[in-house]
Tab-separated table of C-alpha atoms in Angstrom:
chain	number	residue	atom	x	y	z
A	1	MET	CA	33.106	12.486	31.849
A	2	LYS	CA	30.267	12.542	29.362
A	3	PRO	CA	29.804	15.774	27.358
A	4	LYS	CA	27.071	17.825	28.851
A	5	ILE	CA	24.499	19.179	26.241
A	6	PHE	CA	21.973	21.796	26.745
A	7	ILE	CA	19.162	22.539	24.254
A	8	ASP	CA	18.150	26.199	24.959
A	9	GLY	CA	14.686	26.119	23.383
A	10	GLU	CA	14.140	22.441	23.636
A	11	HIS	CA	10.383	22.856	23.596
A	12	GLY	CA	10.004	24.347	20.024
A	13	THR	CA	9.899	22.392	16.757
A	14	THR	CA	13.651	22.120	16.163
A	15	GLY	CA	14.440	21.706	19.766
A	16	LEU	CA	12.099	18.879	20.209
A	17	GLN	CA	13.448	17.145	17.122
A	18	ILE	CA	17.005	17.435	18.495
A	19	ARG	CA	15.894	16.303	21.965
A	20	THR	CA	14.190	13.182	20.414
A	21	ARG	CA	17.403	12.386	18.386
A	22	LEU	CA	19.671	12.526	21.456
A	23	SER	CA	17.271	10.760	23.932
A	24	GLY	CA	18.639	7.605	25.036
A	25	ARG	CA	22.186	8.430	24.168
A	26	ALA	CA	24.171	6.952	27.010
A	27	ASP	CA	27.426	8.770	25.983
A	28	LEU	CA	25.746	12.270	26.529
A	29	ASP	CA	24.693	14.093	29.776
A	30	MET	CA	21.583	15.945	28.759
A	31	LEU	CA	20.925	19.235	30.673
A	32	SER	CA	17.234	20.319	30.820
A	33	ILE	CA	14.897	22.757	32.377
A	34	PRO	CA	11.119	22.353	32.767
A	35	GLU	CA	9.033	23.975	30.069
A	36	ALA	CA	7.422	26.244	32.724
A	37	GLU	CA	10.854	27.625	33.604
A	38	ARG	CA	11.980	28.144	30.002
A	39	ARG	CA	11.939	31.927	30.389
A	40	ASN	CA	13.833	31.975	33.676
A	41	ARG	CA	16.911	33.872	32.550
A	42	ASP	CA	19.089	32.978	35.551
A	43	LEU	CA	18.292	29.197	35.114
A	44	ARG	CA	18.987	29.402	31.542
A	45	ALA	CA	22.338	31.189	32.079
A	46	ALA	CA	23.405	28.641	34.611
A	47	MET	CA	22.609	25.770	32.256
A	48	LEU	CA	24.362	27.443	29.345
A	49	LYS	CA	27.452	28.008	31.463
A	50	ASP	CA	27.507	24.406	32.765
A	51	ALA	CA	27.167	22.887	29.226
A	52	ASP	CA	29.973	21.603	27.087
A	53	ILE	CA	27.815	22.379	24.050
A	54	ALA	CA	24.766	24.580	24.047
A	55	ILE	CA	22.350	24.060	21.075
A	56	LEU	CA	20.255	27.337	20.770
A	57	CYS	CA	16.754	26.614	19.200
A	58	LEU	CA	15.400	30.160	19.583
A	59	PRO	CA	14.269	33.217	17.635
A	60	ASP	CA	17.181	35.466	16.511
A	61	ASP	CA	16.972	38.066	19.351
A	62	ALA	CA	16.700	35.283	22.151
A	63	ALA	CA	19.699	33.507	20.442
A	64	ARG	CA	21.646	36.726	20.701
A	65	GLU	CA	20.786	37.012	24.272
A	66	SER	CA	21.907	33.485	25.081
A	67	VAL	CA	25.229	34.174	23.342
A	68	ALA	CA	25.629	37.358	25.425
A	69	MET	CA	25.151	35.291	28.587
A	70	LEU	CA	28.178	33.255	27.601
A	71	ASP	CA	30.380	36.238	26.883
A	72	GLY	CA	33.733	35.351	28.324
A	73	VAL	CA	32.758	31.772	28.983
A	74	ASN	CA	34.978	29.860	26.534
A	75	SER	CA	34.359	26.490	27.983
A	76	THR	CA	30.847	26.330	26.463
A	77	ARG	CA	30.675	25.807	22.709
A	78	ILE	CA	27.615	26.991	20.796
A	79	ILE	CA	25.638	25.702	17.904
A	80	ASP	CA	22.953	28.405	16.912
A	81	THR	CA	20.088	27.245	14.813
A	82	SER	CA	18.660	30.675	14.360
A	83	THR	CA	19.459	33.158	11.486
A	84	ALA	CA	21.388	35.505	13.746
A	85	HIS	CA	25.108	34.446	13.107
A	86	ARG	CA	25.068	32.632	9.729
A	87	THR	CA	27.028	35.247	8.016
A	88	HIS	CA	29.178	36.360	10.948
A	89	PRO	CA	32.834	35.972	10.183
A	90	ASP	CA	33.558	34.675	13.770
A	91	TRP	CA	31.074	31.883	13.302
A	92	ALA	CA	31.731	28.541	11.346
A	93	TYR	CA	29.089	27.838	9.005
A	94	GLY	CA	27.584	24.470	9.825
A	95	PHE	CA	27.193	22.871	6.419
A	96	ALA	CA	29.903	20.219	6.644
A	97	GLU	CA	29.751	19.264	2.946
A	98	MET	CA	29.776	22.758	1.602
A	99	THR	CA	33.366	22.894	0.681
A	100	ALA	CA	36.760	21.271	1.314
A	101	GLY	CA	37.811	21.569	4.948
A	102	GLN	CA	34.451	22.746	6.142
A	103	SER	CA	33.825	19.811	8.373
A	104	GLU	CA	37.262	20.392	10.034
A	105	LYS	CA	36.465	24.008	10.485
A	106	ILE	CA	33.194	22.977	12.372
A	107	ALA	CA	35.064	20.356	14.478
A	108	LYS	CA	37.443	22.960	15.815
A	109	ALA	CA	35.055	25.861	16.176
A	110	ARG	CA	33.560	27.214	19.399
A	111	LEU	CA	30.809	28.979	17.599
A	112	VAL	CA	28.859	27.241	14.832
A	113	ALA	CA	25.922	28.666	12.992
A	114	ASN	CA	23.421	25.885	11.898
A	115	PRO	CA	22.339	26.517	8.259
A	116	GLY	CA	18.678	27.495	7.292
A	117	CYS	CA	16.728	24.705	5.435
A	118	TYR	CA	16.316	26.726	2.212
A	119	PRO	CA	19.898	27.811	2.036
A	120	THR	CA	21.107	24.369	2.538
A	121	GLY	CA	19.473	23.326	-0.612
A	122	ALA	CA	20.344	26.487	-2.512
A	123	ILE	CA	23.956	26.600	-1.528
A	124	SER	CA	24.497	22.870	-2.147
A	125	LEU	CA	23.730	23.723	-5.839
A	126	LEU	CA	25.494	27.094	-6.171
A	127	ARG	CA	28.708	26.644	-4.278
A	128	PRO	CA	30.275	23.805	-6.465
A	129	LEU	CA	29.477	25.973	-9.573
A	130	ALA	CA	30.908	29.099	-8.130
A	131	GLU	CA	34.091	27.491	-6.799
A	132	THR	CA	34.781	25.952	-10.318
A	133	GLY	CA	34.243	29.256	-11.881
A	134	ILE	CA	31.180	28.122	-13.965
A	135	LEU	CA	28.789	30.467	-12.137
A	136	PRO	CA	29.919	34.116	-12.226
A	137	GLY	CA	29.410	35.819	-8.861
A	138	ASP	CA	27.242	38.443	-10.586
A	139	TYR	CA	24.962	35.963	-12.304
A	140	PRO	CA	21.300	36.799	-11.590
A	141	VAL	CA	20.315	33.711	-9.599
A	142	THR	CA	16.770	32.823	-8.836
A	143	VAL	CA	15.879	30.290	-6.213
A	144	ASN	CA	12.372	28.876	-6.060
A	145	ALA	CA	11.419	26.546	-3.234
A	146	VAL	CA	8.522	24.738	-1.522
A	147	SER	CA	8.732	23.586	2.046
A	148	GLY	CA	6.433	21.534	4.415
A	149	TYR	CA	4.543	23.687	6.890
A	150	SER	CA	6.480	22.375	9.829
A	151	GLY	CA	9.267	24.850	8.699
A	152	GLY	CA	7.073	27.642	10.149
A	153	GLY	CA	7.267	26.312	13.766
A	154	LYS	CA	4.420	25.718	16.074
A	155	GLN	CA	2.388	28.683	14.918
A	156	MET	CA	2.247	27.640	11.253
A	157	ILE	CA	1.523	24.080	12.262
A	158	ALA	CA	-1.414	25.171	14.229
A	159	GLN	CA	-2.623	27.531	11.491
A	160	MET	CA	-2.414	24.623	8.875
A	161	GLU	CA	-3.940	21.866	11.053
A	162	ASP	CA	-6.480	23.537	13.296
A	163	LYS	CA	-9.407	24.672	11.326
A	164	ALA	CA	-10.734	26.511	14.448
A	165	HIS	CA	-7.553	28.611	14.598
A	166	PRO	CA	-8.360	32.405	14.147
A	167	GLU	CA	-5.765	32.566	11.474
A	168	HIS	CA	-6.335	29.189	9.743
A	169	ILE	CA	-4.684	28.688	6.501
A	170	ALA	CA	-6.962	26.593	4.110
A	171	ALA	CA	-4.841	26.956	0.927
A	172	PRO	CA	-3.165	23.788	-0.369
A	173	HIS	CA	-0.011	25.986	-1.425
A	174	PHE	CA	0.958	29.534	-0.837
A	175	LEU	CA	3.796	31.899	-1.749
A	176	TYR	CA	5.344	34.178	1.015
A	177	GLY	CA	8.314	36.463	1.125
A	178	LEU	CA	6.637	38.581	-1.531
A	179	THR	CA	8.964	41.596	-0.871
A	180	LEU	CA	12.027	39.515	-1.854
A	181	ALA	CA	13.562	40.363	1.535
A	182	HIS	CA	13.421	36.875	3.045
A	183	LYS	CA	15.918	36.562	6.080
A	184	HIS	CA	17.614	33.611	4.264
A	185	VAL	CA	18.745	35.722	1.197
A	186	PRO	CA	22.036	37.036	2.917
A	187	GLU	CA	23.025	33.530	3.839
A	188	MET	CA	22.424	32.323	0.290
A	189	GLN	CA	24.427	35.179	-1.081
A	190	ALA	CA	27.420	34.914	1.296
A	191	HIS	CA	27.933	31.145	1.219
A	192	GLY	CA	26.852	30.814	-2.354
A	193	LEU	CA	29.775	33.145	-3.231
A	194	LEU	CA	27.449	35.648	-5.067
A	195	THR	CA	28.258	39.200	-5.424
A	196	ARG	CA	24.577	40.181	-5.916
A	197	ALA	CA	21.617	39.051	-3.949
A	198	PRO	CA	19.513	36.152	-5.544
A	199	ILE	CA	15.807	36.536	-6.087
A	200	PHE	CA	14.309	34.045	-3.614
A	201	SER	CA	10.651	32.883	-3.813
A	202	PRO	CA	9.697	30.538	-1.070
A	203	SER	CA	6.364	28.717	-0.671
A	204	VAL	CA	4.580	26.280	1.674
A	205	GLY	CA	2.431	23.250	0.710
A	206	ARG	CA	-0.100	21.319	2.644
A	207	PHE	CA	2.322	18.654	3.762
A	208	ALA	CA	3.992	18.648	7.108
A	209	GLN	CA	7.605	18.284	6.127
A	210	GLY	CA	9.969	17.859	3.199
A	211	MET	CA	11.455	20.371	0.822
A	212	ILE	CA	12.275	21.061	-2.872
A	213	VAL	CA	14.613	23.953	-3.786
A	214	GLN	CA	15.238	24.862	-7.504
A	215	VAL	CA	17.827	26.988	-9.245
A	216	PRO	CA	17.084	27.452	-12.900
A	217	LEU	CA	20.044	28.541	-15.139
A	218	HIS	CA	20.575	29.884	-18.623
A	219	LEU	CA	23.770	27.971	-19.610
A	220	ALA	CA	24.850	30.483	-22.358
A	221	ASP	CA	25.247	33.052	-19.486
A	222	LEU	CA	27.525	30.939	-17.614
A	223	SER	CA	31.401	30.862	-17.907
A	224	GLY	CA	32.289	28.811	-20.852
A	225	ALA	CA	28.598	28.065	-21.840
A	226	PRO	CA	28.598	24.594	-20.141
A	227	GLN	CA	26.393	21.722	-21.072
A	228	LEU	CA	24.301	19.795	-18.849
A	229	GLY	CA	27.002	17.146	-18.328
A	230	ASP	CA	29.474	19.850	-17.281
A	231	ILE	CA	27.069	21.088	-14.550
A	232	HIS	CA	26.485	17.598	-13.362
A	233	ALA	CA	30.146	16.804	-13.394
A	234	ALA	CA	31.012	19.797	-11.159
A	235	LEU	CA	28.368	18.837	-8.672
A	236	ASP	CA	29.458	15.106	-8.764
A	237	ALA	CA	33.130	15.967	-8.235
A	238	HIS	CA	32.365	18.298	-5.393
A	239	TYR	CA	30.405	15.771	-3.370
A	240	ALA	CA	32.380	12.749	-4.263
A	241	GLY	CA	32.946	10.494	-1.145
A	242	GLN	CA	30.107	12.189	0.814
A	243	SER	CA	27.599	9.973	2.310
A	244	ILE	CA	24.942	12.521	3.042
A	245	VAL	CA	24.789	14.411	-0.234
A	246	GLU	CA	23.909	12.408	-3.309
A	247	VAL	CA	24.219	13.752	-6.908
A	248	VAL	CA	21.716	11.680	-8.933
A	249	PRO	CA	23.018	10.395	-12.402
A	250	LEU	CA	21.813	12.412	-15.316
A	251	ALA	CA	20.230	9.336	-16.892
A	252	GLU	CA	18.318	8.566	-13.770
A	253	SER	CA	17.039	12.217	-13.639
A	254	ALA	CA	16.044	12.226	-17.180
A	255	GLY	CA	13.790	9.291	-16.560
A	256	LEU	CA	11.734	11.018	-13.898
A	257	ALA	CA	8.247	12.555	-14.499
A	258	ARG	CA	7.889	14.207	-11.188
A	259	LEU	CA	9.697	14.901	-7.825
A	260	ASP	CA	8.244	14.322	-4.330
A	261	PRO	CA	9.334	16.871	-1.701
A	262	THR	CA	8.687	14.282	1.088
A	263	ALA	CA	10.961	11.611	-0.409
A	264	LEU	CA	13.702	11.972	2.090
A	265	ASN	CA	11.583	12.707	5.159
A	266	GLY	CA	12.876	11.096	8.209
A	267	THR	CA	16.500	11.097	6.854
A	268	ASP	CA	19.412	13.532	6.973
A	269	ASP	CA	20.194	12.986	3.396
A	270	MET	CA	19.993	15.436	0.513
A	271	ARG	CA	19.570	14.545	-3.157
A	272	LEU	CA	20.722	16.767	-6.019
A	273	TYR	CA	19.280	16.684	-9.527
A	274	VAL	CA	20.252	18.358	-12.885
A	275	PHE	CA	17.367	18.548	-15.290
A	276	GLY	CA	17.148	19.934	-18.708
A	277	THR	CA	17.256	19.146	-22.541
A	278	GLU	CA	20.525	19.067	-24.365
A	279	GLY	CA	20.792	21.807	-26.877
A	280	LYS	CA	18.066	23.952	-25.238
A	281	GLY	CA	20.666	26.003	-23.229
A	282	GLN	CA	18.696	25.676	-19.921
A	283	ALA	CA	19.108	23.702	-16.760
A	284	ASN	CA	17.042	23.408	-13.572
A	285	LEU	CA	19.143	22.386	-10.582
A	286	VAL	CA	17.052	20.798	-7.777
A	287	ALA	CA	17.806	19.805	-4.118
A	288	VAL	CA	15.456	17.461	-2.259
A	289	LEU	CA	15.699	17.339	1.561
A	290	ASP	CA	13.753	16.976	4.750
A	291	ASN	CA	13.495	20.547	6.274
A	292	LEU	CA	13.513	19.035	9.727
A	293	GLY	CA	16.462	16.673	8.935
A	294	LYS	CA	19.427	18.064	6.915
A	295	GLY	CA	17.538	21.327	6.927
A	296	ALA	CA	17.544	21.739	10.760
A	297	SER	CA	17.878	19.154	13.528
A	298	GLY	CA	19.898	16.626	11.565
A	299	ALA	CA	22.482	19.256	10.679
A	300	ALA	CA	22.681	20.293	14.336
A	301	VAL	CA	23.315	16.833	15.485
A	302	GLN	CA	25.871	16.218	12.828
A	303	ASN	CA	27.656	19.471	13.778
A	304	MET	CA	27.521	18.338	17.496
A	305	THR	CA	29.024	15.012	16.485
A	306	LEU	CA	31.875	16.816	14.671
A	307	MET	CA	32.550	19.006	17.544
A	308	LEU	CA	32.698	16.132	19.962
A	309	GLY	CA	35.263	14.566	17.701
A	310	ALA	CA	32.999	11.417	17.076
A	311	ALA	CA	32.600	11.778	13.294
């Protein structure tokens, strides 16, 4: 029998992306409810219980409600794309390349928390350095990032694109999360192996999708006062053999004058860079990814594939 897949919230930005990716897959039996019935709790519960894998593309509270509907129903496995369960110990974190054995953990899990887009970039840079001991757990990490406006879902897309919208945003670029309490901070701290919360400064640009995440470092404050080559070597060794995460050679990075946040749009790839000048004692680690690809729907489909044993 074909695996039955139900996307709970398939009419939102991430849900639509996943649905498009899976459409035409003859190896899957896609369960669906009409958009007009999306708030029908009984129908949602029936679909959730009938599915082999349920992919939740919902706000946090609604995702928790869906999980509660499946309490005691061990036959349905869950991928949750919300923030609700990303640091919960009973949920496997769905970043397959994060650490050795993570893809196997996802493959065997019943409960998988899909990573956030910003944390995917930040953790990809932090985790290798933390695991090798280069980055002390109490290092004062700063994460700066810019995302395409699709990351804000249908509401922000409308605010950015519709000039008649009552809350139209005309700015070409804006900061948010100004209180330093963004909901992605706990996720970055937990899976980045940090003992203190990072300072996270997110922003949105006037482009639909794409993302750049930056982690600047003072090398003298790291264990062993590493050089740029040491940082690069740690990242390169960590992701050796991975097809999705690419660590760009130092010489290639040194020849770049600018980075385009949209460079990987339409892919599930992520590209990591180490920038700096030898002898200056500073480095800027950068991740480029598609916020709707590896940062959302691409990761969900990758996790589903692992869970179905087809990876």
